[in-house]
mmCIF file of C-alpha atoms in Angstrom:
data_model
loop_
_atom_site.group_PDB
_atom_site.id
_atom_site.type_symbol
_atom_site.label_atom_id
_atom_site.label_comp_id
_atom_site.label_asym_id
_atom_site.label_seq_id
_atom_site.Cartn_x
_atom_site.Cartn_y
_atom_site.Cartn_z
ATOM 1 C CA MET A 1 31.264 -9.973 38.494
ATOM 2 C CA LEU A 2 30.934 -10.017 34.709
ATOM 3 C CA ALA A 3 27.195 -10.625 35.039
ATOM 4 C CA ILE A 4 26.874 -7.648 37.391
ATOM 5 C CA ILE A 5 28.766 -5.382 34.982
ATOM 6 C CA MET A 6 26.694 -6.495 31.971
ATOM 7 C CA THR A 7 23.486 -5.974 33.946
ATOM 8 C CA GLU A 8 24.552 -2.447 34.913
ATOM 9 C CA ILE A 9 25.375 -1.671 31.280
ATOM 10 C CA GLU A 10 21.896 -2.857 30.279
ATOM 11 C CA LYS A 11 20.372 -0.573 32.916
ATOM 12 C CA LEU A 12 22.073 2.451 31.343
ATOM 13 C CA LYS A 13 19.581 2.264 28.472
ATOM 14 C CA ARG A 14 16.852 3.408 30.869
ATOM 15 C CA TYR A 15 18.807 6.348 32.268
ATOM 16 C CA ALA A 16 19.294 9.838 30.869
ATOM 17 C CA ILE A 17 22.809 9.989 32.323
ATOM 18 C CA LEU A 18 24.296 8.606 29.087
ATOM 19 C CA LYS A 19 22.744 11.391 27.013
ATOM 20 C CA ALA A 20 23.855 13.935 29.602
ATOM 21 C CA GLY A 21 27.424 12.623 29.333
ATOM 22 C CA VAL A 22 27.393 13.033 25.552
ATOM 23 C CA ILE A 23 26.204 16.632 25.963
ATOM 24 C CA VAL A 24 29.033 17.296 28.443
ATOM 25 C CA VAL A 25 31.555 15.884 25.956
ATOM 26 C CA ILE A 26 30.209 18.129 23.190
ATOM 27 C CA PHE A 27 30.469 21.206 25.407
ATOM 28 C CA SER A 28 34.011 20.252 26.422
ATOM 29 C CA VAL A 29 35.161 19.914 22.814
ATOM 30 C CA LEU A 30 33.425 23.111 21.667
ATOM 31 C CA PHE A 31 34.930 24.989 24.610
ATOM 32 C CA SER A 32 38.375 23.737 23.578
ATOM 33 C CA PHE A 33 37.814 24.509 19.903
ATOM 34 C CA ALA A 34 36.601 28.096 20.508
ATOM 35 C CA PRO A 35 40.114 29.691 20.309
ATOM 36 C CA VAL A 36 40.316 28.547 16.676
ATOM 37 C CA LEU A 37 37.418 30.858 15.841
ATOM 38 C CA ALA A 38 38.924 33.832 17.703
ATOM 39 C CA ASN A 39 40.483 36.523 15.526
ATOM 40 C CA ASP A 40 43.508 37.119 17.761
ATOM 41 C CA GLY A 41 46.245 36.646 15.177
ATOM 42 C CA PHE A 42 47.398 33.359 16.733
ATOM 43 C CA ARG A 43 47.294 30.327 14.460
ATOM 44 C CA GLU A 44 46.000 27.230 16.231
ATOM 45 C CA ASP A 45 47.104 23.792 15.033
ATOM 46 C CA PHE A 46 45.848 20.246 15.650
ATOM 47 C CA PRO A 47 48.079 19.379 18.660
ATOM 48 C CA MET A 48 47.151 22.679 20.334
ATOM 49 C CA VAL A 49 43.408 21.999 20.042
ATOM 50 C CA MET A 50 43.733 18.395 21.227
ATOM 51 C CA GLY A 51 45.798 19.600 24.172
ATOM 52 C CA ASN A 52 42.981 22.033 24.971
ATOM 53 C CA ILE A 53 40.496 19.141 24.885
ATOM 54 C CA LEU A 54 42.615 17.088 27.288
ATOM 55 C CA GLU A 55 42.933 20.044 29.626
ATOM 56 C CA SER A 56 39.249 20.998 29.565
ATOM 57 C CA ASN A 57 38.258 17.361 30.140
ATOM 58 C CA CYS A 58 40.513 17.045 33.185
ATOM 59 C CA ILE A 59 39.925 20.457 34.742
ATOM 60 C CA TYR A 60 36.412 21.624 33.910
ATOM 61 C CA PHE A 61 34.063 18.909 32.637
ATOM 62 C CA PHE A 62 34.987 15.300 33.431
ATOM 63 C CA PRO A 63 35.586 15.502 37.221
ATOM 64 C CA ALA A 64 32.007 16.473 38.061
ATOM 65 C CA MET A 65 30.607 14.187 35.352
ATOM 66 C CA ILE A 66 32.470 11.093 36.577
ATOM 67 C CA VAL A 67 31.459 11.593 40.217
ATOM 68 C CA LEU A 68 27.844 12.424 39.358
ATOM 69 C CA THR A 69 27.533 9.399 37.065
ATOM 70 C CA ALA A 70 28.853 7.033 39.743
ATOM 71 C CA GLY A 71 26.594 8.493 42.413
ATOM 72 C CA PHE A 72 23.594 8.503 40.076
ATOM 73 C CA ILE A 73 23.732 4.835 39.101
ATOM 74 C CA ALA A 74 24.219 3.874 42.756
ATOM 75 C CA ARG A 75 21.424 6.147 43.986
ATOM 76 C CA ARG A 76 18.920 4.750 41.469
ATOM 77 C CA GLU A 77 18.786 1.489 43.435
ATOM 78 C CA TYR A 78 17.265 3.517 46.278
ATOM 79 C CA THR A 79 15.104 5.981 44.361
ATOM 80 C CA GLU A 80 13.578 3.169 42.263
ATOM 81 C CA ASP A 81 13.283 0.973 45.372
ATOM 82 C CA THR A 82 15.038 -1.971 43.657
ATOM 83 C CA LEU A 83 17.709 -2.560 46.283
ATOM 84 C CA LYS A 84 15.441 -4.792 48.380
ATOM 85 C CA ASN A 85 15.120 -7.132 45.369
ATOM 86 C CA VAL A 86 18.838 -7.046 44.569
ATOM 87 C CA LEU A 87 19.800 -8.001 48.115
ATOM 88 C CA THR A 88 17.762 -11.227 47.893
ATOM 89 C CA VAL A 89 20.282 -12.702 45.426
ATOM 90 C CA PRO A 90 23.663 -14.031 46.650
ATOM 91 C CA VAL A 91 25.558 -10.829 45.759
ATOM 92 C CA SER A 92 26.895 -8.524 48.447
ATOM 93 C CA LEU A 93 26.025 -4.834 48.306
ATOM 94 C CA ARG A 94 29.715 -3.952 48.223
ATOM 95 C CA LYS A 95 30.274 -6.223 45.208
ATOM 96 C CA LEU A 96 27.295 -4.645 43.470
ATOM 97 C CA LEU A 97 28.664 -1.151 44.043
ATOM 98 C CA PHE A 98 32.107 -2.221 42.813
ATOM 99 C CA GLY A 99 30.468 -3.362 39.582
ATOM 100 C CA LYS A 100 28.903 0.072 39.224
ATOM 101 C CA ILE A 101 32.298 1.750 39.641
ATOM 102 C CA VAL A 102 33.734 -0.486 36.903
ATOM 103 C CA VAL A 103 30.871 0.560 34.616
ATOM 104 C CA VAL A 104 31.727 4.222 35.292
ATOM 105 C CA LEU A 105 35.291 3.439 34.185
ATOM 106 C CA PHE A 106 33.936 1.994 30.923
ATOM 107 C CA LEU A 107 31.796 5.108 30.452
ATOM 108 C CA THR A 108 34.848 7.299 31.054
ATOM 109 C CA ILE A 109 36.705 5.449 28.285
ATOM 110 C CA PHE A 110 33.705 5.761 25.966
ATOM 111 C CA PHE A 111 33.341 9.503 26.571
ATOM 112 C CA SER A 112 37.105 9.958 26.154
ATOM 113 C CA ILE A 113 37.099 8.269 22.741
ATOM 114 C CA LEU A 114 34.055 10.303 21.749
ATOM 115 C CA SER A 115 35.726 13.590 22.721
ATOM 116 C CA GLY A 116 38.876 12.658 20.802
ATOM 117 C CA LEU A 117 36.961 11.706 17.653
ATOM 118 C CA LEU A 118 34.848 14.859 17.813
ATOM 119 C CA GLY A 119 38.001 16.957 18.218
ATOM 120 C CA ILE A 120 39.610 15.298 15.192
ATOM 121 C CA PHE A 121 36.437 15.867 13.171
ATOM 122 C CA LEU A 122 36.284 19.590 13.989
ATOM 123 C CA CYS A 123 40.007 20.056 13.320
ATOM 124 C CA GLY A 124 39.567 18.355 9.942
ATOM 125 C CA ILE A 125 36.616 20.588 9.059
ATOM 126 C CA ALA A 126 38.649 23.667 10.051
ATOM 127 C CA GLY A 127 41.639 22.481 8.002
ATOM 128 C CA LEU A 128 44.131 22.871 10.854
ATOM 129 C CA SER A 129 47.793 22.129 10.249
ATOM 130 C CA ASN A 130 49.698 19.071 11.572
ATOM 131 C CA LEU A 131 46.635 16.862 11.247
ATOM 132 C CA THR A 132 48.451 13.597 10.497
ATOM 133 C CA LEU A 133 47.524 9.967 11.181
ATOM 134 C CA ILE A 134 50.380 9.527 13.662
ATOM 135 C CA LEU A 135 49.344 12.605 15.653
ATOM 136 C CA MET A 136 45.695 11.546 15.582
ATOM 137 C CA ILE A 137 46.591 8.165 17.121
ATOM 138 C CA GLU A 138 48.921 9.818 19.640
ATOM 139 C CA TRP A 139 46.338 12.331 20.836
ATOM 140 C CA MET A 140 43.547 9.776 20.952
ATOM 141 C CA ALA A 141 45.794 7.742 23.270
ATOM 142 C CA ARG A 142 46.712 10.821 25.346
ATOM 143 C CA ILE A 143 43.084 11.840 25.833
ATOM 144 C CA THR A 144 41.832 8.314 26.561
ATOM 145 C CA PHE A 145 44.595 7.326 28.994
ATOM 146 C CA GLY A 146 44.558 10.818 30.497
ATOM 147 C CA ASN A 147 40.878 10.489 31.386
ATOM 148 C CA VAL A 148 41.418 6.955 32.718
ATOM 149 C CA PHE A 149 44.111 8.298 35.041
ATOM 150 C CA LEU A 150 41.740 11.156 35.907
ATOM 151 C CA PHE A 151 39.242 8.471 36.930
ATOM 152 C CA VAL A 152 41.909 7.155 39.318
ATOM 153 C CA ALA A 153 42.560 10.672 40.644
ATOM 154 C CA LEU A 154 38.837 11.030 41.389
ATOM 155 C CA LEU A 155 38.401 7.573 42.923
ATOM 156 C CA PRO A 156 38.269 8.703 46.597
ATOM 157 C CA ILE A 157 35.375 11.087 45.877
ATOM 158 C CA THR A 158 33.741 8.558 43.546
ATOM 159 C CA VAL A 159 33.876 5.835 46.194
ATOM 160 C CA ILE A 160 32.289 8.120 48.775
ATOM 161 C CA SER A 161 29.513 9.168 46.367
ATOM 162 C CA THR A 162 28.803 5.506 45.583
ATOM 163 C CA LEU A 163 28.799 4.208 49.143
ATOM 164 C CA SER A 164 27.062 7.249 50.668
ATOM 165 C CA VAL A 165 24.241 7.987 48.239
ATOM 166 C CA ASP A 166 22.939 10.950 50.264
ATOM 167 C CA MET A 167 26.182 12.808 49.488
ATOM 168 C CA VAL A 168 26.025 12.520 45.685
ATOM 169 C CA TYR A 169 25.493 16.213 44.949
ATOM 170 C CA LEU A 170 27.988 17.333 47.572
ATOM 171 C CA CYS A 171 30.580 14.971 46.092
ATOM 172 C CA THR A 172 29.792 16.260 42.589
ATOM 173 C CA ALA A 173 30.450 19.837 43.692
ATOM 174 C CA ALA A 174 33.644 18.676 45.393
ATOM 175 C CA GLY A 175 34.689 16.945 42.160
ATOM 176 C CA PHE A 176 34.235 20.164 40.185
ATOM 177 C CA VAL A 177 36.343 22.180 42.636
ATOM 178 C CA TYR A 178 38.873 19.337 42.796
ATOM 179 C CA GLY A 179 39.366 19.543 39.052
ATOM 180 C CA PHE A 180 39.287 23.340 38.783
ATOM 181 C CA LEU A 181 42.157 23.767 41.259
ATOM 182 C CA ALA A 182 44.393 21.952 38.766
ATOM 183 C CA SER A 183 44.229 25.053 36.542
ATOM 184 C CA MET A 184 46.791 26.707 38.823
ATOM 185 C CA GLU A 185 50.549 26.399 38.366
ATOM 186 C CA ALA A 186 52.962 25.666 41.227
ATOM 187 C CA ASN A 187 55.717 23.177 42.008
ATOM 188 C CA LEU A 188 53.624 21.842 44.888
ATOM 189 C CA LEU A 189 51.040 20.659 42.355
ATOM 190 C CA ASN A 190 53.394 17.809 41.450
ATOM 191 C CA TYR A 191 51.521 16.078 44.265
ATOM 192 C CA TYR A 192 48.010 17.204 43.298
ATOM 193 C CA PRO A 193 46.230 14.223 41.680
ATOM 194 C CA VAL A 194 44.390 16.016 38.867
ATOM 195 C CA LYS A 195 47.456 18.099 38.007
ATOM 196 C CA ALA A 196 49.486 14.888 38.045
ATOM 197 C CA VAL A 197 47.343 13.621 35.171
ATOM 198 C CA LEU A 198 48.157 16.692 33.082
ATOM 199 C CA ILE A 199 51.847 16.401 33.959
ATOM 200 C CA LEU A 200 51.833 12.860 32.585
ATOM 201 C CA PHE A 201 49.824 13.385 29.393
ATOM 202 C CA ASP A 202 49.888 17.065 28.396
ATOM 203 C CA PRO A 203 53.278 17.910 26.809
ATOM 204 C CA LEU A 204 52.603 21.635 27.288
ATOM 205 C CA CYS A 205 51.782 21.370 30.993
ATOM 206 C CA GLY A 206 53.899 24.017 32.745
ATOM 207 C CA ALA A 207 55.536 25.143 29.494
ATOM 208 C CA GLY A 208 56.581 28.800 29.485
ATOM 209 C CA TYR A 209 57.110 29.028 33.247
ATOM 210 C CA ASP A 210 60.761 29.103 34.324
ATOM 211 C CA PHE A 211 59.943 28.522 37.996
ATOM 212 C CA LEU A 212 58.068 25.252 37.408
ATOM 213 C CA HIS A 213 59.703 21.854 37.668
ATOM 214 C CA TYR A 214 57.078 19.186 37.139
ATOM 215 C CA SER A 215 58.132 15.565 37.601
ATOM 216 C CA LYS A 216 56.373 12.618 35.966
ATOM 217 C CA GLY A 217 57.809 10.349 38.662
ATOM 218 C CA SER A 218 56.167 12.412 41.407
ATOM 219 C CA ALA A 219 52.917 12.434 39.443
ATOM 220 C CA LEU A 220 52.887 8.631 39.152
ATOM 221 C CA ILE A 221 53.614 8.176 42.854
ATOM 222 C CA THR A 222 50.815 10.616 43.708
ATOM 223 C CA LEU A 223 48.264 8.709 41.630
ATOM 224 C CA LEU A 224 49.427 5.384 43.084
ATOM 225 C CA ILE A 225 48.885 6.732 46.606
ATOM 226 C CA VAL A 226 45.426 8.003 45.632
ATOM 227 C CA PHE A 227 44.540 4.572 44.254
ATOM 228 C CA CYS A 228 45.633 2.878 47.497
ATOM 229 C CA ILE A 229 43.594 5.380 49.537
ATOM 230 C CA SER A 230 40.565 4.634 47.357
ATOM 231 C CA VAL A 231 40.894 0.894 47.935
ATOM 232 C CA GLY A 232 41.127 1.530 51.670
ATOM 233 C CA LEU A 233 38.019 3.720 51.618
ATOM 234 C CA PHE A 234 36.055 1.107 49.694
ATOM 235 C CA ILE A 235 37.022 -1.563 52.226
ATOM 236 C CA LEU A 236 36.482 0.522 55.354
ATOM 237 C CA ILE A 237 33.353 2.537 54.554
ATOM 238 C CA LYS A 238 30.142 0.666 55.266
ATOM 239 C CA PRO A 239 27.755 1.107 52.295
ATOM 240 C CA ALA A 240 24.240 2.344 52.948
ATOM 241 C CA ALA A 241 21.753 -0.513 53.075
ATOM 242 C CA LYS A 242 18.378 1.201 53.153
ATOM 243 C CA THR A 243 15.713 -0.949 51.614
ATOM 244 C CA SER A 244 12.898 1.531 51.237
ATOM 245 C CA HIS A 245 12.063 5.198 51.661
ATOM 246 C CA LYS A 246 8.381 4.533 52.308
ATOM 247 C CA THR A 247 6.907 5.787 55.548
ATOM 248 C CA LYS A 248 5.357 3.337 57.941
ATOM 249 C CA ALA A 249 1.566 3.119 57.965
ATOM 250 C CA PRO A 250 -0.041 4.442 61.148
ATOM 251 C CA LYS A 251 -1.220 1.809 63.596
ATOM 252 C CA LYS A 252 -4.963 1.166 63.737
ATOM 253 C CA THR A 253 -6.622 2.161 66.990
ATOM 254 C CA ALA A 254 -8.653 -0.472 68.773
ATOM 255 C CA ARG A 255 -12.418 -0.030 68.437
ATOM 256 C CA ALA A 256 -14.229 0.635 71.719
ATOM 257 C CA LYS A 257 -16.581 -2.121 72.826
ATOM 258 C CA GLY A 258 -20.201 -1.587 73.685
ATOM 259 C CA TRP A 259 -22.755 0.976 72.482
#
């Protein structure tokens, strides 16, 4: 398995998906930092901006990016017609796809750390208050673990996009909507996976609403159920095993005998 993961990481050098992920992270951080530049009389501080980054990652930017990245690296085996060569080695297709999902998890951690560091850098440049070493470590941990748990919340869609490569773009759109719905506030969202991530890691999630009663216990149970569903989907769904998209050559017609 380690060899599969290292091979997939090496393949990332040939893909533009890594650069696209960095661009998404930059947009997410700039989107979160924008209120600092607004002249609305409200003084933003470091924890507020980092909380915005965590929220924008979970709701707007990372859901679609995670699903698209997983589907992309799985789909490339078909579009580059390399799957027929991979299947000649003693590695099952399901094991290969599992390795790709693990690589997406590593990418999620990498992009999370990048977004946290970029947020700290911008807050330092802006001279925001409460920018202390302890809070920097705390928010780096919140953002990183928050996005890892978001990866778990997205696993059912990610598994489908990996095993059914023809549904990559549909799953990406579903991932975006899946994340965006977490922007709403309601007690029922205790059991909504993406909202569960914010309940666990965003200290301001639901703050200011008297009618909300979010429970971290319910959020953990929700994410555990989602993880179990994802494992079941990965076991039950039969991965696509196309070996080539080339059309068959037309049969030659027999030449008539005689003059």
